[in-house]
Short mmCIF file of C-alpha atoms in Angstrom, two decimals:
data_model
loop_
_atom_site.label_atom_id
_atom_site.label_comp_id
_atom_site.label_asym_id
_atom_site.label_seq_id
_atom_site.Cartn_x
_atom_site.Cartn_y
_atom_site.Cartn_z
CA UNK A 592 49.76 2.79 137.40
CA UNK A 593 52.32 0.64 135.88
CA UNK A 594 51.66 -2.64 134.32
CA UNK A 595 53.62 -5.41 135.93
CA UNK A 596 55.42 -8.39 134.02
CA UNK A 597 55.36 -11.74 135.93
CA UNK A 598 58.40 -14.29 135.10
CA UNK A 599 57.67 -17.63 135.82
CA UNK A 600 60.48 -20.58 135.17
CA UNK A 601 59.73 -23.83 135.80
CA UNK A 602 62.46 -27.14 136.20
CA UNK A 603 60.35 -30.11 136.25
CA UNK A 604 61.09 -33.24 137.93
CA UNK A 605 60.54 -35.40 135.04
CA UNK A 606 63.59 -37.25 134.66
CA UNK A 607 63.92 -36.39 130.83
CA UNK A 608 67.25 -34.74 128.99
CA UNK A 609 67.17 -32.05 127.54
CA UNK A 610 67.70 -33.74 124.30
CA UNK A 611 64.70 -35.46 124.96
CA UNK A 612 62.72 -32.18 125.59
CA UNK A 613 63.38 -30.21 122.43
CA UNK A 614 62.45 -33.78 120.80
CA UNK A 615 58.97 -33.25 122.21
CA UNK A 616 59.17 -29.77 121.90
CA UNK A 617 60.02 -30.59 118.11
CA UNK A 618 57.12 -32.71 117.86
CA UNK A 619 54.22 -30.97 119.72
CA UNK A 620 55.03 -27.51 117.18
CA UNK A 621 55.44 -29.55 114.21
CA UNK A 622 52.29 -31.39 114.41
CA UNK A 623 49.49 -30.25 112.72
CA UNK A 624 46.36 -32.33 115.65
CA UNK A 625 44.66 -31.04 118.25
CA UNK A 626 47.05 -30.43 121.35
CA UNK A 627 44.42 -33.22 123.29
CA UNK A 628 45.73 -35.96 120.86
CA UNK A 629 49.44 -34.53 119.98
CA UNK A 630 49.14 -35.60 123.91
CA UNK A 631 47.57 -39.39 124.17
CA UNK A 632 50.70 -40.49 121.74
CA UNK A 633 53.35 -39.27 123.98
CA UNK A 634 54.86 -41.20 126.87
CA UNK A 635 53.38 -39.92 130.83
CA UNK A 636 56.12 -37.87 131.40
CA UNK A 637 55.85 -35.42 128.10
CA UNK A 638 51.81 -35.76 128.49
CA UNK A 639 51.78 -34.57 132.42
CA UNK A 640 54.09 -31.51 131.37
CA UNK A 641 51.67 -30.19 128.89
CA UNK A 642 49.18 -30.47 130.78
CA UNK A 643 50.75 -28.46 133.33
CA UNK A 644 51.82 -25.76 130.83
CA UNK A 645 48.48 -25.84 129.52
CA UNK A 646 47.02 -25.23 132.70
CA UNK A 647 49.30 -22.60 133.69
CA UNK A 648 48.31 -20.65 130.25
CA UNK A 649 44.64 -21.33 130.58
CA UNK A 650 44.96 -19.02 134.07
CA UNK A 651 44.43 -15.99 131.51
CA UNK A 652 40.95 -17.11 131.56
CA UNK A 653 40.77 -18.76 134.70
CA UNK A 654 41.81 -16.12 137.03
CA UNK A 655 38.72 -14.00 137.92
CA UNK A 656 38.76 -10.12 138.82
CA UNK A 657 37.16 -10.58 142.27
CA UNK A 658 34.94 -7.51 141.91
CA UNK A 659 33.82 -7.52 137.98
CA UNK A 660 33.89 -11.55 137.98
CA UNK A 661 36.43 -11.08 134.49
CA UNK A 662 39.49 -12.02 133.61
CA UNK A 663 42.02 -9.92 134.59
CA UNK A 664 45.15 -10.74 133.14
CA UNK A 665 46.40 -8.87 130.26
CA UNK A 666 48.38 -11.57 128.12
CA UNK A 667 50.45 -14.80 129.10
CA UNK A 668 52.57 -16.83 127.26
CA UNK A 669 55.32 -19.37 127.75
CA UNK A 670 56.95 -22.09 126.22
CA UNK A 671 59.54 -24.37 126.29
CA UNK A 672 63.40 -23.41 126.68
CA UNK A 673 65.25 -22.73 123.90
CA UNK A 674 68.51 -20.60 124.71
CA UNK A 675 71.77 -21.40 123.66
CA UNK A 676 73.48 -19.65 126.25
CA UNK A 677 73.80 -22.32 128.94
CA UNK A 678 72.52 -20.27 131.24
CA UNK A 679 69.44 -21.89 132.57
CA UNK A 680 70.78 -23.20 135.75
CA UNK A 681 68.29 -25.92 135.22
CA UNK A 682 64.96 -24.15 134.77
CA UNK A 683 63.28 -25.76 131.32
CA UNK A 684 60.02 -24.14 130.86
CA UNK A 685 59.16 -20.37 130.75
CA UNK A 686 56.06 -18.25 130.94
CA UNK A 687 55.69 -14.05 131.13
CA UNK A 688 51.90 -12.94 132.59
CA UNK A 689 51.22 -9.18 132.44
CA UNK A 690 48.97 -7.59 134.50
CA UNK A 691 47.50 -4.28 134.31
CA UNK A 692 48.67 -3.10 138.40
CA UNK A 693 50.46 -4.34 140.78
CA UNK A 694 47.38 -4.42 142.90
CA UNK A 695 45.93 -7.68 139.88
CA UNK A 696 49.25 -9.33 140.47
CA UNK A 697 49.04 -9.06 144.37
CA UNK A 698 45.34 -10.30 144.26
CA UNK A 699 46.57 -13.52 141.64
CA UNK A 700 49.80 -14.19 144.09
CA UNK A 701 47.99 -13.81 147.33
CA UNK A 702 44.45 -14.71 146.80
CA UNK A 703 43.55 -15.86 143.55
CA UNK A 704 41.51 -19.14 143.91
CA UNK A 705 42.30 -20.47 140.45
CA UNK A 706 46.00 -19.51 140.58
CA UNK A 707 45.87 -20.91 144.03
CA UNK A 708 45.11 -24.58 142.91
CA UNK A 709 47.34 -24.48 140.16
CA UNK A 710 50.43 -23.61 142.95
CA UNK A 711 49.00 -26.74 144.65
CA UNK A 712 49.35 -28.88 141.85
CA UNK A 713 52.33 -27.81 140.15
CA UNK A 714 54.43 -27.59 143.32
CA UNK A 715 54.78 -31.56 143.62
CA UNK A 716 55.80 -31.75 140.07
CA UNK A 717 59.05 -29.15 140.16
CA UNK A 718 62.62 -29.39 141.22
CA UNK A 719 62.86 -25.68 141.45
CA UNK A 720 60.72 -22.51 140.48
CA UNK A 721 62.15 -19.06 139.81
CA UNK A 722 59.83 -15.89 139.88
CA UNK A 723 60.81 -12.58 138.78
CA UNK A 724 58.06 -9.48 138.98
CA UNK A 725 59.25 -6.14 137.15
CA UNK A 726 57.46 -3.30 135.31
CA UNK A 727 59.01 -2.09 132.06
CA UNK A 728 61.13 0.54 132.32
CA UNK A 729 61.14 0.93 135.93
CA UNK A 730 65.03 0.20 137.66
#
């Protein structure tokens, strides 16, 4: 069984440049506190997309295997964009979950409750989502 590679890229409606996003970016990497008060002394808009990117990475521990009751996803990361290229067509934050089958991403897509909610919230927030699903190697 192939592992599968889940591309998620987010483009928030939060009204900020992207000037203004590498700023906080800048600031949240740099900083040496707790992510909890790196948070209280930004302005709503930064604060509500952390939260929402640290939701979407706390998922790795969130999502349950619905018959062993364990976390099933194999690693997930993301972060804020950072290309160059110009080529973002508007999407600002990134994130890459791996999964051992396809059968653990059809279960976390389709079923899973804690992946569920998160859809729930996060849809309100974005101007657009883009989601890619490959497994490496396989074209």
């Amino acid at each position: 069984m192939a592992p599968v590679v889940h591309v998620v890229l987010f483009q928030f409606k939060d009204g900020q440049t992207p000037d203004q996003r590498r700023d906080v970016s800048a600031f949240l990497y740099l900083s040496q506190d707790p992510l909890s008060r790196r948070c209280s002394s930004l302005t709503a808009n930064p604060r509500f997309l952390l939260q929402l990117c640290d939701k979407m990475l706390g998922l790795r521990s969130k999502c349950l295997h619905p018959a062993s009751k364990r976390p099933y996803i194999k690693s997930s990361m993301g972060g804020l964009d950072r290309s160059i290229e110009g080529c973002q067509h508007g999407s600002t934050h990134a994130f890459v979950v791996e999964f051992e089958s396809e059968q653990d991403r059809d279960y976390y897509v389709n079923e899973d409750p804690a992946q569920a909610s998160f859809v729930l919230e996060v849809l309100q927030k974005l101007d657009k989502a883009t989601i890619l699903d490959f497994s490496p190697g396989v074209f």
